[in-house]
């Protein structure tokens, strides 16, 4: 049994809570799909109300009930209500939306390489790298190394737009640059 972690490599890991990740993610993906700013704003406002229900609920059962009430008030049909509630109040999504990684980042004491792709539309580098930098500055985390990887998406593939719809069209599994950086990071230093 290993008592200590030697290093950590985070690929597109968020530094903000799940609600903040999804707000930015949804807006970025809609923009990439050519949605007007007015529609991006409209969608964001609707999602903000759904997120608020989850954020303020005491558990998934309460979130489920409150989401159903909200969606009924919006005039959602039964099928769309079930789909939306099924997503928002699912065990994984409920946990993700409420989870704030700050404490885990602060408690990370081993050397950590934190990589984000510049064209990632799911965990945006422009949102998360500044959040990591604030945590580093506030807590003096000299063990954290941040890198923004140019022109790479959420899967660390070279891409055009970064849109998730592009993933299946890209032959590259992961960029060679990312693999080189990881190997260099985990290689033992010579004594």
PDB file of C-alpha atoms in Angstrom, residues 99-109:
ATOM      1  CA  UNK A  99     -19.052  20.154  -5.574  1.00  0.00           C
ATOM      2  CA  UNK A 100     -16.399  22.838  -5.088  1.00  0.00           C
ATOM      3  CA  UNK A 101     -12.874  21.515  -5.776  1.00  0.00           C
ATOM      4  CA  UNK A 102     -11.121  24.337  -3.882  1.00  0.00           C
ATOM      5  CA  UNK A 103     -10.606  22.346  -0.675  1.00  0.00           C
ATOM      6  CA  UNK A 104      -9.138  19.372  -2.568  1.00  0.00           C
ATOM      7  CA  UNK A 105      -6.808  21.675  -4.497  1.00  0.00           C
ATOM      8  CA  UNK A 106      -5.645  23.360  -1.287  1.00  0.00           C
ATOM      9  CA  UNK A 107      -5.040  19.950   0.352  1.00  0.00           C
ATOM     10  CA  UNK A 108      -2.960  18.702  -2.611  1.00  0.00           C
ATOM     11  CA  UNK A 109       0.590  18.568  -1.312  1.00  0.00           C
TER      12      UNK A 109
END
